[in-house]
Amino acid sequence: MMIQKKSWAGTLTKKYGRYWYKFKSNKISLVGLGVIVFVAVIAIFAPWITPYPTSAGLYVNFSQQKLPPSLAHPFGTDEFGRDLLTRVAFGFRYSLTLVAVVLSISVAPGVVLGLIAGYYVNRWFSAVIMRIADVFVAVPPLLLALSVASVLTPSAINAMMAVSLAWWPWYTRLVYSIASSLRNEDYVKAAELVGASPTHIMFKEIFPNALGSILTKVTLDAGWVILIGAALSYVGLGAQAPTPDLGTMISEGSQYLPASWWISIFPACAIVAVILGFNLLGDGVNDMFSSSIK
Amino acid sequence: MPLVFSMTTEKMERMSEPILIVENVKKYFNTARGIIKAVDGVSFFVNQGEVFGVVGESGSGKTTLGNMVVGIYTPTSGKIIYKGQDIAKHAKERPKWLKKDIQIVFQNPASSLNPRRTIRQTLEVPLKVHMPSSNIAERVDKLLEMVDLPPEFAERYPDELGGGEKQLVAIARALATEPSFVVLDEPTSALDVSVQGKIIKILMNLKKRLNLSYMFITHNLSLMSNVADRVAIMYLGKVRELAETRDFFLNPMHPYTRMLLSSIPVITDEEEKLKPKRIESMGEIAGALNIPPGCSFHPRCPFVMDVCRSVDPPLNELAPAHFCSCHLYTTSNNAYDKYKK
Amino acid sequence: MPLIQVKDLRVGYNVYEGLLKVLDGINFFVERKEKVGIIGESACGKTTAMKAIMRILAKNSVLMGGKILYDGNDILRMNDTQFTEIRRKKFSMIFQDPSAALNPVFTIRQQFYDIIRYSSNQRMTKDMIHERAVELLKQAALPEPERILDSYPFQLSGGMKQRVNIAMALVSANELLIADEPGTALDVTIEDQILRLLKKIVEERRISIILISHALGTIKHFVDRIYVMYAGTIVESGPTEKVFKNPKHPYTQLLIDSVPKLTGEGVPEGIPGIVPSYLNPPHGCRFVTRCPYAMQVCKEKVPPSYEVEQLHYASCFLYDNGENGKDE
């Protein structure tokens, strides 16, 4: 098949069409993508599309207190009379920011350290990097984040730092295992033999081949980051009131269970939906880079 | 003296000058389960402009040997002398001119080209390292032309190419630095016979044009008889027979060579005649961790004698330029005499 | 009636670029007790045809037409119960990679027992199963069956693993054994042993075998009759001797010529050009793009099969109207 002129769309199709074809080969991945796009749109446009934007902040209206779901308040209202639908939408905002901050802080150093440790697998600094990573990995991420967050003053920023600290070693380990096996590939040997620099080999030869696994992990991890962030908030070490955070909402709402069930159940469902969405999306990303689908 | 004559003698002299000398090279790997003697005392030389064939099955050490020549492995002991210098070290410790001068073509083009890089990006790597001041884009086009590939292939990814085309790209990459010695590690084994011819033809033309010397590693004896000037056969890390190609095929000496020859499923009656009287292939190639004592081939040898089980025969010159390491030719043996009849 | 008769089989694969039309109406048959070889280069559809017989085609495959008759019944349209019976009792297949068919985390004993148990209709006692396994391993020329049974696949050499695969295949191959490049992944001397063993076994058990290979020599020394495949079509068929002595289709001629000879007359040129894409294969003869004798008609029509000599067929317009020339 001839590729039409070098139009922008043509090049794009040539390069990414196959990825999209592979992604959609599993229809459930499309559901995941749909959920995440939906959540992202709501999060981005929350101030403009939510019915009661003021409910996002310090707002009290005791006349509307703990109203069950109705047409005016589809998710009901909380103990201060704030609209829960609005707060959930703003909660997505916080969750996605958390994901973006944590992953952008932890993935890059994790990947670079993994590349170095994997490429120089028999050198002393590789062992040092990996042992440090092991120490972090040995502590469950939630526990580590909890202990770090408890030392710092509870705030959204500190919670993000705490989660990031727990996260980078997983990328180091992932990339380490990929790099230490790819370094034996013939194309790496060929580049070494002509005298290509280690930086070239790590970033131009090995990294592009690890990208698929990294992106898959990023997508799958997004769900986990949200969960841990919510857990931190739930125990009061994360985002502080009045920031609308799904974890905080569940925690506050739990005092009113079971009578005013909607206060914690709807935020909980929202978390489940996002995590599930990211997991399904992750499967699709995995398919995109898989060689078994042609 | 006519000019033509003096040129011929000069050329002949250059032909017979060894470019590579391998002296008692060993490569042992320490593993959790013991020492693997992948290459165990191998000596040979390769003349300038020659195709030196190395034949062997799995575990013979032929690939390890080729890897030591290019510097993927450092020999445990022994010397590798290239153009008069000992180069028995890892590529990382070799001077830049050596990395330019010795290149390798790997067996499987699917794994020797990075799947996420275009052909141009792959071919640019050696050029950027060794000829940074040249017009790199132009050189990439020239390299593709050299191996008979159209210039538009430069923008493609390896999975858009056929197996033979990929191997041609790998050859172009090896020749990018303008080397004088190339190790060809089973360059056509992963390809169909119908494209093998083209690859070999291009390799041989380039050898002539660029004055290259090849160390050609393969398990395919039929191919070897067509491309090599001299052939060495390896079994479990040792050279068992080494001779000029014609002599090697007309007068194979080592029982392993004979077994290998008789195992080849040939097509024509003329070939059938060339095969030694059938020595049935038997037994398994021993594992690298438990190489049999004495001659490592003795458990599979139809002419095995007591001495073979304890003493490893040396590589002797049994006929002019024909070396073989086998007790049959130094001890009188009934089984062999019977076989000859 | 032949044991297996494949009629006008068409199989494609769905991929991103579109539909790969791989098998383009192939016809072949295997008689009882017959050794049939299929020769062809990589990706010419040999394995696809065999997978169709065993009903193990990949998920993205598309069956576009044709029949595979076994005893007059179409395998492709049997229900699962009917076909399971065939898989248990009649057919079996050996693959190129000896490790791929063995599960690395179980001993040979566990895997072998399961296969014997599964393929039997009656309940078998452990002793009966064991006896059967040992007997089959011995037939596959494995001298210490007990030691083999207790091994994990990684403890065995490639040749031994392939023997184990043969022994396992014999559990159900009571009528047909399909061997897909059984020696290609092995060393030359070991491949020779495996092929001699296979030949001995199929002759002793009086079963049929379809041997697939890209190595002409291997096929020549093994089978009674061969089919030559090119780009999803069968271009030539006939008794082995006749096809090798007097190849008729230009592809077969060029293929035989491209094998380097031990006698060393230089490496042959090979076949110019490349296999056409299965996305848009030529309309007429699929070899037309590489054929030195290509004519106008070859581009327009699919060549029928001509009987060029007794039982020797070639699908090539060169043999139209009884004209037999041009092959020298």
Coordinates of C-alpha atoms in Angstrom, one line a residue, chain B residues 33 56-59 62 165 191-198 200-201 219-223 225-227 249 256 259-272 274-275 278-285 300, chain C residues 40-43 154 157-160 163 186-193 195-196 214-221 244-245 251 255-256 258-275 290:
Chain B
R33 CA 27.2 -25.2 38.2
G56 CA 30.7 -26.4 14.2
E57 CA 27.5 -27.4 15.9
S58 CA 26.0 -25.9 19.1
G59 CA 28.5 -25.9 21.9
K62 CA 32.6 -21.1 17.2
E165 CA 16.9 -7.1 3.3
L191 CA 17.4 -16.8 5.8
D192 CA 15.7 -18.8 3.1
V193 CA 17.9 -20.5 0.5
S194 CA 16.5 -18.4 -2.3
V195 CA 17.9 -15.2 -0.7
Q196 CA 21.0 -16.8 0.6
G197 CA 22.6 -16.6 -2.8
K198 CA 22.2 -12.9 -3.1
I200 CA 26.7 -14.3 -0.3
K201 CA 27.2 -12.8 -3.7
H219 CA 27.2 -24.9 10.6
N220 CA 26.4 -25.4 7.0
L221 CA 29.1 -27.5 5.3
S222 CA 27.6 -27.2 1.8
L223 CA 27.8 -23.4 2.1
S225 CA 32.6 -25.6 0.6
N226 CA 31.4 -22.8 -1.7
V227 CA 32.7 -19.8 0.1
F249 CA 36.0 -32.0 1.4
Y256 CA 33.5 -36.1 13.4
M259 CA 29.9 -37.9 10.6
L260 CA 28.9 -34.3 9.9
L261 CA 29.4 -34.8 6.2
S262 CA 27.3 -38.0 6.1
S263 CA 24.5 -36.3 8.1
I264 CA 23.9 -33.6 5.4
P265 CA 20.8 -34.3 3.5
V266 CA 22.1 -33.6 -0.1
I267 CA 20.1 -33.3 -3.3
T268 CA 22.3 -34.5 -6.2
D269 CA 23.9 -37.8 -6.9
E270 CA 27.3 -36.0 -7.4
E271 CA 27.1 -34.8 -3.9
E272 CA 26.1 -38.2 -2.6
L274 CA 31.4 -36.9 -2.1
K275 CA 29.9 -38.0 1.2
R278 CA 28.0 -43.6 5.8
I279 CA 29.0 -43.0 9.4
E280 CA 25.7 -43.1 11.2
S281 CA 25.3 -40.1 13.5
M282 CA 24.9 -41.3 17.0
G283 CA 24.9 -40.0 20.6
E284 CA 24.3 -36.6 21.8
I285 CA 26.7 -33.6 21.9
R300 CA 30.2 -40.7 19.7
Chain C
G40 CA 8.4 -24.2 0.8
E41 CA 10.2 -21.2 2.1
S42 CA 9.3 -19.4 5.3
A43 CA 5.9 -17.7 5.4
F154 CA 15.5 -27.7 30.9
S157 CA 19.1 -31.5 25.4
G158 CA 17.2 -30.2 22.3
G159 CA 17.5 -33.6 20.7
M160 CA 16.1 -35.4 23.8
R163 CA 12.3 -37.3 21.1
L186 CA 18.6 -29.0 16.1
D187 CA 22.1 -29.6 15.1
V188 CA 22.8 -31.3 11.8
T189 CA 24.0 -34.6 13.3
I190 CA 21.0 -34.6 15.8
E191 CA 18.5 -33.7 13.0
D192 CA 19.7 -36.6 11.0
Q193 CA 19.1 -38.9 14.0
L195 CA 14.5 -37.8 11.0
R196 CA 15.8 -41.4 10.8
H214 CA 12.3 -25.8 4.0
A215 CA 15.3 -28.1 3.5
L216 CA 15.1 -29.9 0.2
G217 CA 17.6 -32.5 1.1
T218 CA 15.6 -33.5 4.3
I219 CA 12.4 -33.9 2.3
K220 CA 14.1 -35.8 -0.5
H221 CA 15.4 -38.5 1.8
F244 CA 13.7 -33.8 -7.9
K245 CA 14.8 -35.4 -11.1
Y251 CA 9.8 -22.0 -8.8
L255 CA 14.5 -23.4 -5.6
I256 CA 16.5 -26.6 -6.2
S258 CA 19.6 -22.2 -5.2
V259 CA 20.8 -24.8 -2.7
P260 CA 24.6 -24.6 -2.4
K261 CA 26.1 -27.9 -3.3
L262 CA 28.7 -29.8 -1.3
T263 CA 30.6 -30.2 -4.6
G264 CA 31.2 -26.5 -4.4
E265 CA 30.6 -24.9 -7.8
G266 CA 30.1 -21.5 -6.2
V267 CA 27.1 -20.2 -4.3
P268 CA 24.0 -20.2 -6.7
E269 CA 22.3 -16.9 -7.4
G270 CA 19.0 -17.8 -5.7
I271 CA 15.7 -16.5 -6.8
P272 CA 15.5 -12.8 -7.8
G273 CA 12.8 -10.6 -6.2
I274 CA 10.8 -11.2 -3.0
V275 CA 7.7 -13.0 -2.0
R290 CA 9.7 -13.5 -9.9

